[in-house]
């Protein structure tokens, strides 16, 4: 019996005969030799077919293979320093599973619209492969870190009765018996209930924003990781945020160096991401902007220009705290020393990648929370359950949301968020 294996573990089978199941990435010929580059999802390997070493049928077969044809290939593993991955396969036999039709994605340059229309196939190419493997690593590392720190996974619902992050970006859908439901903008409110039940929880799931903005940094469906902790103040989640982000980066540097190489990502840009992260207040950020000739009015949230300029001053993520309360969501706690400020934080990634984390201490006082709901024109009934958390054993608590795609795009050094998720949803795109 010949052992079936995968490209990522082929190094264990030097000088042995193995079978690889995969797809033809590309091929070239030279006289009596055919070079097939085969990918199997775990990596790519060059398979060498020499005319005198295979049956005439097998050799003839190689000339019929088209890009992305599926095949089962048997051969002997050799060390070859010049090959991608350091090994190649000396082929003895090939079984074709399917000869692929003319593949739409060829080595020539395609425009982004074409590639996005073919996202289901584009996923097979080397760069997309590297990005999505890094995404998988980021999520695994986040869970590993939070689990180790005593957080438990607490899944929040997607269909919700009310807004969390303002009513302007809500996706509405019909629910039964003339009710309305909204796609969740954030699992936070439910995570707060979880924190009161379990102490430390995190949600990880898709969240939705009906953003009418067409930017590189906005998706209408994106994944968010939201830790929430009872008996935690702003200070506590600042250190959680810097530890978590550093851990994610370190984990990718350790386990995904090949992928970073494929993306041409400079490692030094990531190696500097170590705690402590610089911390500045909103007011200090205004000074920083002023020094760079940007006169930003107090009370306005920052936009892309401001975020970019601020983040470019630092070699690691910067944490901006104490924004004007008026710009922020209803649930944020105001600073007892400066009630016009929120006990909140935005973490901006370096190199102009923008906000990767938004978080805060939560308003834990029943009456103040009622006032804040009213100020934000939010109805009280759908939030009764949330108010209960302030009626029964309310404690200081805090949390944040980390945008998975923003974090992955920054770590990978890619321009657009649309490549940081398998199937992006944007203003003008819901296909495929
Ligand atoms: O700052 P945001 O809106 O915060 C919240 O939703 C809080 N409820 C989180 C919490 O405290 N538990 O969003 C958090 C993060 C942002 O920093 C950004 O990384 C990402 O989610 N994000 C988006 N990512 C892609 N596309 C969008 N349209 C995004 N909106 C926010
Ligand atoms: Mg935010």
Coordinates of C-alpha atoms and ligand atoms in Angstrom, one line a residue:
X1 CA 0.0 0.0 0.0
X2 CA 1.3 3.4 -1.0
X3 CA 0.8 6.0 1.7
X4 CA -1.5 9.0 0.9
X5 CA -0.1 12.2 2.3
X6 CA -0.2 16.0 2.1
X7 CA 2.4 18.5 0.8
X8 CA 2.9 20.1 4.2
X9 CA 4.2 16.8 5.7
X10 CA 6.0 15.4 2.6
X11 CA 9.4 16.0 4.3
X12 CA 8.8 13.0 6.4
X13 CA 8.8 10.7 3.3
X14 CA 12.1 11.4 1.6
X15 CA 13.0 8.5 -0.7
X16 CA 9.7 6.9 -0.1
X17 CA 6.8 6.5 -2.6
X18 CA 3.6 8.5 -1.7
X19 CA 0.4 9.6 -3.2
X20 CA -0.7 13.3 -3.3
X21 CA -4.3 14.3 -4.1
X22 CA -4.7 17.8 -5.5
X23 CA -5.1 20.2 -8.4
X24 CA -2.8 21.3 -11.2
X25 CA -1.6 24.8 -10.5
X26 CA 0.6 25.1 -13.6
X27 CA 2.8 23.0 -15.9
X28 CA 5.7 23.4 -18.3
X29 CA 7.5 20.9 -20.5
X30 CA 11.1 20.5 -21.6
X31 CA 11.8 17.7 -24.1
X32 CA 11.0 14.4 -22.5
X33 CA 10.1 15.9 -19.1
X34 CA 6.9 17.4 -17.8
X35 CA 6.9 19.6 -14.7
X36 CA 3.6 19.7 -13.0
X37 CA 3.1 22.2 -10.1
X38 CA 0.5 20.5 -7.9
X39 CA -1.4 22.2 -5.0
X40 CA -3.3 20.2 -2.5
X41 CA -4.5 22.9 -0.1
X42 CA -1.6 22.5 2.3
X43 CA 1.1 23.6 -0.1
X44 CA 2.4 23.2 -3.6
X45 CA 5.0 20.7 -4.9
X46 CA 6.6 20.1 -8.2
X47 CA 5.9 16.7 -9.8
X48 CA 8.4 15.6 -12.4
X49 CA 7.3 13.2 -15.1
X50 CA 10.1 11.7 -17.1
X51 CA 9.0 9.9 -20.4
X52 CA 11.1 6.8 -19.9
X53 CA 10.0 6.3 -16.3
X54 CA 6.2 6.2 -16.7
X55 CA 3.8 4.3 -19.0
X56 CA 3.3 5.9 -22.4
X57 CA -0.4 6.5 -21.4
X58 CA 0.6 8.4 -18.3
X59 CA 3.1 10.5 -20.2
X60 CA 0.5 11.3 -22.9
X61 CA -2.0 12.2 -20.2
X62 CA 0.2 15.0 -18.9
X63 CA -0.4 16.9 -22.2
X64 CA -4.1 16.8 -21.7
X65 CA -4.0 18.3 -18.2
X66 CA -5.5 21.7 -17.9
X67 CA -5.1 24.3 -15.1
X68 CA -7.1 23.2 -12.0
X69 CA -7.6 19.6 -13.3
X70 CA -7.9 17.4 -10.3
X71 CA -5.5 14.5 -10.0
X72 CA -4.1 11.8 -7.8
X73 CA -0.3 11.5 -8.2
X74 CA 2.0 8.8 -7.0
X75 CA 5.8 9.2 -6.9
X76 CA 9.0 9.2 -4.9
X77 CA 9.9 12.1 -2.7
X78 CA 13.3 13.8 -3.3
X79 CA 15.0 16.6 -1.6
X80 CA 15.4 19.5 -4.0
X81 CA 16.6 22.8 -2.6
X82 CA 15.5 24.7 -5.7
X83 CA 11.9 23.6 -5.5
X84 CA 9.2 25.5 -3.7
X85 CA 9.0 23.8 -0.3
X86 CA 12.3 22.0 -0.8
X87 CA 11.0 18.7 -2.2
X88 CA 9.8 17.3 -5.4
X89 CA 8.0 14.3 -6.5
X90 CA 9.4 11.9 -9.1
X91 CA 6.2 10.6 -10.7
X92 CA 5.4 7.0 -11.3
X93 CA 1.7 7.2 -11.9
X94 CA -1.1 9.7 -12.3
X95 CA -4.9 9.2 -12.1
X96 CA -7.1 12.0 -13.4
X97 CA -10.2 12.8 -11.3
X98 CA -11.4 15.5 -13.7
X99 CA -10.1 17.5 -16.6
X100 CA -11.0 21.0 -15.8
X101 CA -12.7 23.3 -18.3
X102 CA -10.9 26.4 -19.3
X103 CA -10.0 28.1 -16.0
X104 CA -11.1 31.7 -15.9
X105 CA -8.2 32.9 -13.6
X106 CA -4.9 32.7 -15.5
X107 CA -1.5 34.0 -14.6
X108 CA -2.2 37.3 -16.4
X109 CA -3.4 40.3 -14.4
X110 CA -7.1 40.5 -13.7
X111 CA -9.0 43.5 -12.4
X112 CA -10.5 43.4 -8.9
X113 CA -14.1 43.3 -10.1
X114 CA -13.3 40.2 -12.2
X115 CA -11.5 38.5 -9.3
X116 CA -14.3 39.3 -6.8
X117 CA -16.9 37.9 -9.3
X118 CA -14.8 34.7 -9.2
X119 CA -14.0 34.8 -5.5
X120 CA -15.0 31.2 -5.1
X121 CA -12.0 30.3 -7.4
X122 CA -9.7 33.2 -6.6
X123 CA -9.4 31.6 -3.1
X124 CA -7.2 29.0 -4.7
X125 CA -4.4 31.4 -5.6
X126 CA -1.2 31.8 -3.5
X127 CA -1.8 35.3 -2.1
X128 CA -5.4 34.6 -1.1
X129 CA -4.3 31.4 0.4
X130 CA -1.7 33.1 2.6
X131 CA -4.1 35.7 3.8
X132 CA -6.8 33.3 4.8
X133 CA -4.4 31.0 6.6
X134 CA -3.2 34.0 8.6
X135 CA -6.8 34.8 9.4
X136 CA -7.3 31.3 10.7
X137 CA -4.2 31.7 12.8
X138 CA -5.3 35.0 14.2
X139 CA -8.7 33.5 15.3
X140 CA -7.0 30.5 16.8
X141 CA -4.5 32.6 18.7
X142 CA -7.2 34.9 20.0
X143 CA -9.2 32.0 21.4
X144 CA -6.1 30.4 22.8
X145 CA -5.2 33.6 24.6
X146 CA -8.6 34.4 26.0
X147 CA -9.2 30.8 27.1
X148 CA -5.9 30.8 28.9
X149 CA -6.9 34.1 30.6
X150 CA -10.0 32.5 32.0
X151 CA -12.6 33.9 29.5
X152 CA -15.3 31.5 28.2
X153 CA -16.8 31.6 24.7
X154 CA -20.3 33.0 24.9
X155 CA -22.2 33.2 21.6
X156 CA -24.4 36.2 21.1
X157 CA -27.5 36.1 18.9
X158 CA -27.5 37.5 15.3
X159 CA -31.2 38.4 15.2
X160 CA -31.8 41.1 17.7
X161 CA -34.7 43.4 18.7
X162 CA -32.7 46.6 19.0
X163 CA -29.6 48.6 17.9
X164 CA -26.3 48.5 19.7
X165 CA -24.2 50.9 17.7
X166 CA -26.7 53.5 16.5
X167 CA -29.7 53.2 14.3
X168 CA -28.3 54.5 11.1
X169 CA -26.4 51.3 10.2
X170 CA -29.1 48.7 11.0
X171 CA -30.1 45.9 8.7
X172 CA -33.7 45.3 9.3
X173 CA -35.7 42.2 8.5
X174 CA -39.2 41.0 9.0
X175 CA -39.8 38.8 11.9
X176 CA -42.9 36.8 12.8
X177 CA -46.2 38.4 13.7
X178 CA -45.4 41.8 12.4
X179 CA -42.3 42.2 14.5
X180 CA -39.0 43.6 13.2
X181 CA -35.6 42.0 13.8
X182 CA -32.2 43.6 13.2
X183 CA -29.0 41.9 12.3
X184 CA -26.6 42.3 15.2
X185 CA -24.1 45.2 15.0
X186 CA -22.2 43.9 18.0
X187 CA -22.5 41.0 20.5
X188 CA -21.6 43.4 23.3
X189 CA -24.9 43.9 25.1
X190 CA -25.3 40.1 25.3
X191 CA -21.7 39.7 26.4
X192 CA -22.4 42.1 29.3
X193 CA -25.1 39.7 30.4
X194 CA -22.6 36.9 30.0
X195 CA -20.0 38.8 32.1
X196 CA -22.5 39.1 35.0
X197 CA -23.1 35.4 34.8
X198 CA -19.6 34.1 34.2
X199 CA -17.2 36.9 35.1
X200 CA -15.2 36.9 31.9
X201 CA -16.6 36.0 28.5
X202 CA -16.0 36.7 24.8
X203 CA -18.2 36.5 21.8
X204 CA -16.8 35.8 18.3
X205 CA -19.1 36.0 15.4
X206 CA -20.4 37.9 12.3
X207 CA -21.7 41.4 12.9
X208 CA -23.4 43.7 10.4
X209 CA -23.4 47.3 9.5
X210 CA -25.5 48.8 6.8
X211 CA -22.7 51.2 6.0
X212 CA -23.4 53.2 2.9
X213 CA -19.7 54.1 2.7
X214 CA -17.6 52.6 0.0
X215 CA -14.1 52.4 1.6
X216 CA -11.2 50.0 1.8
X217 CA -11.9 49.6 5.5
X218 CA -15.6 48.9 5.6
X219 CA -17.5 45.6 5.1
X220 CA -21.3 45.3 5.7
X221 CA -20.6 41.9 7.3
X222 CA -17.5 41.4 9.4
X223 CA -16.3 39.3 12.3
X224 CA -15.8 40.7 15.7
X225 CA -14.1 39.3 18.8
X226 CA -15.6 40.9 21.9
X227 CA -14.2 40.2 25.4
X228 CA -16.2 41.5 28.3
X229 CA -15.2 41.3 32.0
X230 CA -17.0 42.1 35.3
X231 CA -15.2 44.1 37.9
X232 CA -13.0 45.5 35.2
X233 CA -12.3 49.2 34.6
X234 CA -11.0 51.0 31.5
X235 CA -7.4 50.5 32.7
X236 CA -7.9 46.7 32.8
X237 CA -9.1 46.4 29.3
X238 CA -6.3 48.6 28.0
X239 CA -3.8 46.1 29.2
X240 CA -5.9 43.2 27.9
X241 CA -6.0 44.9 24.5
X242 CA -2.3 45.4 24.2
X243 CA -1.5 41.9 25.5
X244 CA -4.1 40.3 23.1
X245 CA -3.0 42.2 20.0
X246 CA 0.7 41.5 20.7
X247 CA -0.1 37.8 21.2
X248 CA -1.9 37.7 17.8
X249 CA 1.0 39.3 16.0
X250 CA 3.5 37.0 17.7
X251 CA 1.6 33.9 16.9
X252 CA 1.4 34.8 13.2
X253 CA 5.2 35.6 13.2
X254 CA 5.9 32.3 14.8
X255 CA 3.5 30.0 12.8
X256 CA 2.9 31.7 9.5
X257 CA 6.3 32.9 8.3
X258 CA 5.9 31.3 4.9
X259 CA 2.6 33.1 4.4
X260 CA 4.1 36.4 5.4
X261 CA 6.9 35.8 2.8
X262 CA 4.3 35.1 0.1
X263 CA 2.7 38.4 0.9
X264 CA 6.1 40.2 1.0
X265 CA 5.3 41.5 4.5
X266 CA 8.2 43.1 6.3
X267 CA 8.6 41.2 9.6
X268 CA 10.3 44.1 11.3
X269 CA 7.0 46.1 11.1
X270 CA 5.4 43.3 13.1
X271 CA 8.2 42.5 15.4
X272 CA 8.0 45.9 17.1
X273 CA 4.4 45.2 18.2
X274 CA 5.1 44.6 21.9
X275 CA 3.5 46.0 25.1
X276 CA 3.2 48.6 26.4
X277 CA 1.4 50.4 23.6
X278 CA 1.5 54.2 23.7
X279 CA -1.6 55.7 25.3
X280 CA -2.8 59.2 24.5
X281 CA -6.1 61.0 25.3
X282 CA -8.4 62.5 22.7
X283 CA -7.2 65.9 23.8
X284 CA -3.6 64.9 23.4
X285 CA -4.4 63.5 20.0
X286 CA -5.9 67.0 19.1
X287 CA -2.5 68.6 20.0
X288 CA -0.7 66.0 17.9
X289 CA -2.9 66.9 15.0
X290 CA -2.4 70.6 15.5
X291 CA 1.4 70.1 15.5
X292 CA 0.8 68.6 12.1
X293 CA -1.3 71.5 10.9
X294 CA -4.7 69.7 11.2
X295 CA -7.2 71.8 13.2
X296 CA -9.7 69.3 14.4
X297 CA -12.7 70.6 16.2
X298 CA -13.2 69.3 19.8
X299 CA -16.2 67.1 20.0
X300 CA -15.9 65.5 16.5
X301 CA -14.9 61.9 16.1
X302 CA -11.8 61.3 14.0
X303 CA -12.0 60.3 10.4
X304 CA -9.5 58.4 8.2
X305 CA -7.2 61.4 7.7
X306 CA -6.8 62.0 11.5
X307 CA -6.5 58.3 12.3
X308 CA -3.8 57.8 9.7
X309 CA -1.8 60.8 10.8
X310 CA -1.9 59.8 14.5
X311 CA -1.1 56.2 13.9
X312 CA 1.9 57.1 11.7
X313 CA 3.6 58.7 14.6
X314 CA 4.1 55.3 16.3
X315 CA 5.8 52.0 15.5
X316 CA 3.1 49.9 17.2
X317 CA -0.6 50.3 17.8
X318 CA -1.7 53.5 19.7
X319 CA -4.5 53.6 22.2
X320 CA -6.6 56.8 22.2
X321 CA -8.8 57.2 25.3
X322 CA -11.3 59.6 26.7
X323 CA -13.2 60.8 23.6
X324 CA -16.0 63.3 24.0
X325 CA -19.0 61.4 25.3
X326 CA -21.3 63.0 22.7
X327 CA -19.5 61.1 19.8
X328 CA -19.8 57.7 21.4
X329 CA -22.4 55.0 21.9
X330 CA -25.1 55.1 24.6
X331 CA -23.6 52.4 26.8
X332 CA -20.3 54.1 27.5
X333 CA -19.6 55.3 31.0
X334 CA -18.7 58.9 31.5
X335 CA -15.5 59.9 33.3
X336 CA -16.5 60.9 36.9
X337 CA -13.7 63.6 36.8
X338 CA -14.7 65.0 33.3
X339 CA -18.4 64.0 32.6
X340 CA -18.1 65.3 29.1
X341 CA -15.6 62.5 28.3
X342 CA -16.2 58.8 27.8
X343 CA -14.1 56.1 29.6
X344 CA -13.3 54.5 26.2
X345 CA -10.5 53.5 23.9
X346 CA -9.9 53.2 20.2
X347 CA -6.8 51.2 19.2
X348 CA -5.3 52.3 15.9
X349 CA -3.0 50.0 14.0
X350 CA 0.2 51.4 12.7
X351 CA 1.0 52.2 9.0
X352 CA -2.4 54.0 8.6
X353 CA -4.5 50.8 9.0
X354 CA -7.0 52.6 11.2
X355 CA -9.1 51.5 14.1
X356 CA -8.8 47.8 14.9
X357 CA -10.4 48.0 18.4
X358 CA -13.2 50.0 20.0
X359 CA -14.1 49.5 23.6
X360 CA -15.1 51.1 26.9
X361 CA -16.1 50.9 30.5
X362 CA -19.9 50.5 30.5
X363 CA -22.4 52.7 32.3
X364 CA -23.3 50.6 35.3
X365 CA -25.7 53.0 37.0
X366 CA -29.4 52.3 36.3
X367 CA -30.5 56.0 36.2
X368 CA -27.6 57.3 34.2
X369 CA -28.2 54.5 31.6
X370 CA -31.9 55.4 31.3
X371 CA -30.8 59.0 30.7
X372 CA -28.4 57.9 28.0
X373 CA -31.0 55.8 26.2
X374 CA -33.2 58.9 26.1
X375 CA -30.4 61.2 24.9
X376 CA -29.8 58.7 22.0
X377 CA -33.6 58.5 21.2
X378 CA -33.6 54.8 21.8
X379 CA -36.8 53.1 23.0
X380 CA -36.8 51.6 26.4
X381 CA -38.8 48.4 26.0
X382 CA -36.3 46.4 23.9
X383 CA -33.6 47.3 26.4
X384 CA -35.5 46.3 29.6
X385 CA -33.5 43.1 29.9
X386 CA -30.3 45.2 29.5
X387 CA -31.5 47.5 32.3
X388 CA -32.0 44.5 34.5
X389 CA -28.2 44.0 34.5
X390 CA -28.1 47.4 36.4
X391 CA -30.9 46.3 38.7
X392 CA -29.5 43.1 39.9
X393 CA -26.0 43.2 41.1
X394 CA -24.5 45.9 38.9
X395 CA -20.7 46.1 39.0
X396 CA -18.1 48.1 37.0
X397 CA -17.4 46.2 33.8
X398 CA -15.6 46.8 30.6
X399 CA -14.9 45.3 27.2
X400 CA -14.0 45.9 23.6
X401 CA -14.5 44.7 20.1
X402 CA -11.6 43.7 17.8
X403 CA -12.4 43.7 14.1
X404 CA -11.0 40.5 12.7
X405 CA -10.7 41.7 9.1
X406 CA -9.0 45.0 10.1
X407 CA -6.5 43.1 12.2
X408 CA -5.8 40.5 9.5
X409 CA -5.5 43.2 6.8
X410 CA -2.9 45.1 8.9
X411 CA -0.9 42.0 9.8
X412 CA -0.9 40.9 6.2
X413 CA -0.1 44.4 4.9
X414 CA -2.9 44.3 2.3
X415 CA -4.6 47.3 1.1
X416 CA -8.3 46.3 1.2
X417 CA -10.4 44.5 3.8
X418 CA -12.2 42.5 1.1
X419 CA -9.3 40.1 0.8
X420 CA -9.3 39.4 4.6
X421 CA -12.6 37.4 4.6
X422 CA -13.5 34.4 2.4
X423 CA -16.6 36.0 0.9
X424 CA -16.7 39.8 1.4
X425 CA -20.1 41.6 1.7
X426 CA -19.9 45.3 0.6
X427 CA -22.2 48.1 -0.5
X428 CA -22.3 46.8 -4.1
X429 CA -21.5 43.2 -3.6
X430 CA -23.3 40.2 -2.3
X431 CA -22.2 37.7 -5.0
X432 CA -20.9 35.0 -4.9
Ligands
LIG1 O1 -15.9 50.5 17.4 P1 -17.0 49.5 17.1 O2 -18.2 50.0 16.4 O3 -17.4 48.9 18.6 C1 -18.4 48.1 18.9 O4 -19.2 47.6 18.1 C2 -18.5 47.8 20.4 N1 -19.8 47.3 20.7 C3 -17.4 46.7 20.7 C4 -17.4 46.4 22.1 O5 -17.1 47.2 22.9 N2 -17.6 45.1 22.5 O6 -16.5 48.2 16.4 C5 -15.4 47.5 16.9 C6 -14.4 47.1 15.8 C7 -13.8 48.3 15.1 O7 -12.7 48.8 15.9 C8 -13.3 47.8 13.8 O8 -12.1 47.0 14.0 C9 -14.4 46.8 13.5 O9 -15.0 46.5 14.7 N3 -15.4 47.4 12.6 C10 -15.5 47.1 11.3 N4 -14.8 46.2 10.5 C11 -15.1 46.1 9.2 N5 -16.1 46.8 8.6 C12 -16.9 47.6 9.4 N6 -17.9 48.3 8.8 C13 -16.6 47.8 10.7 N7 -17.1 48.5 11.8 C14 -16.4 48.2 12.8
LIG2 MG1 -15.3 52.4 16.8

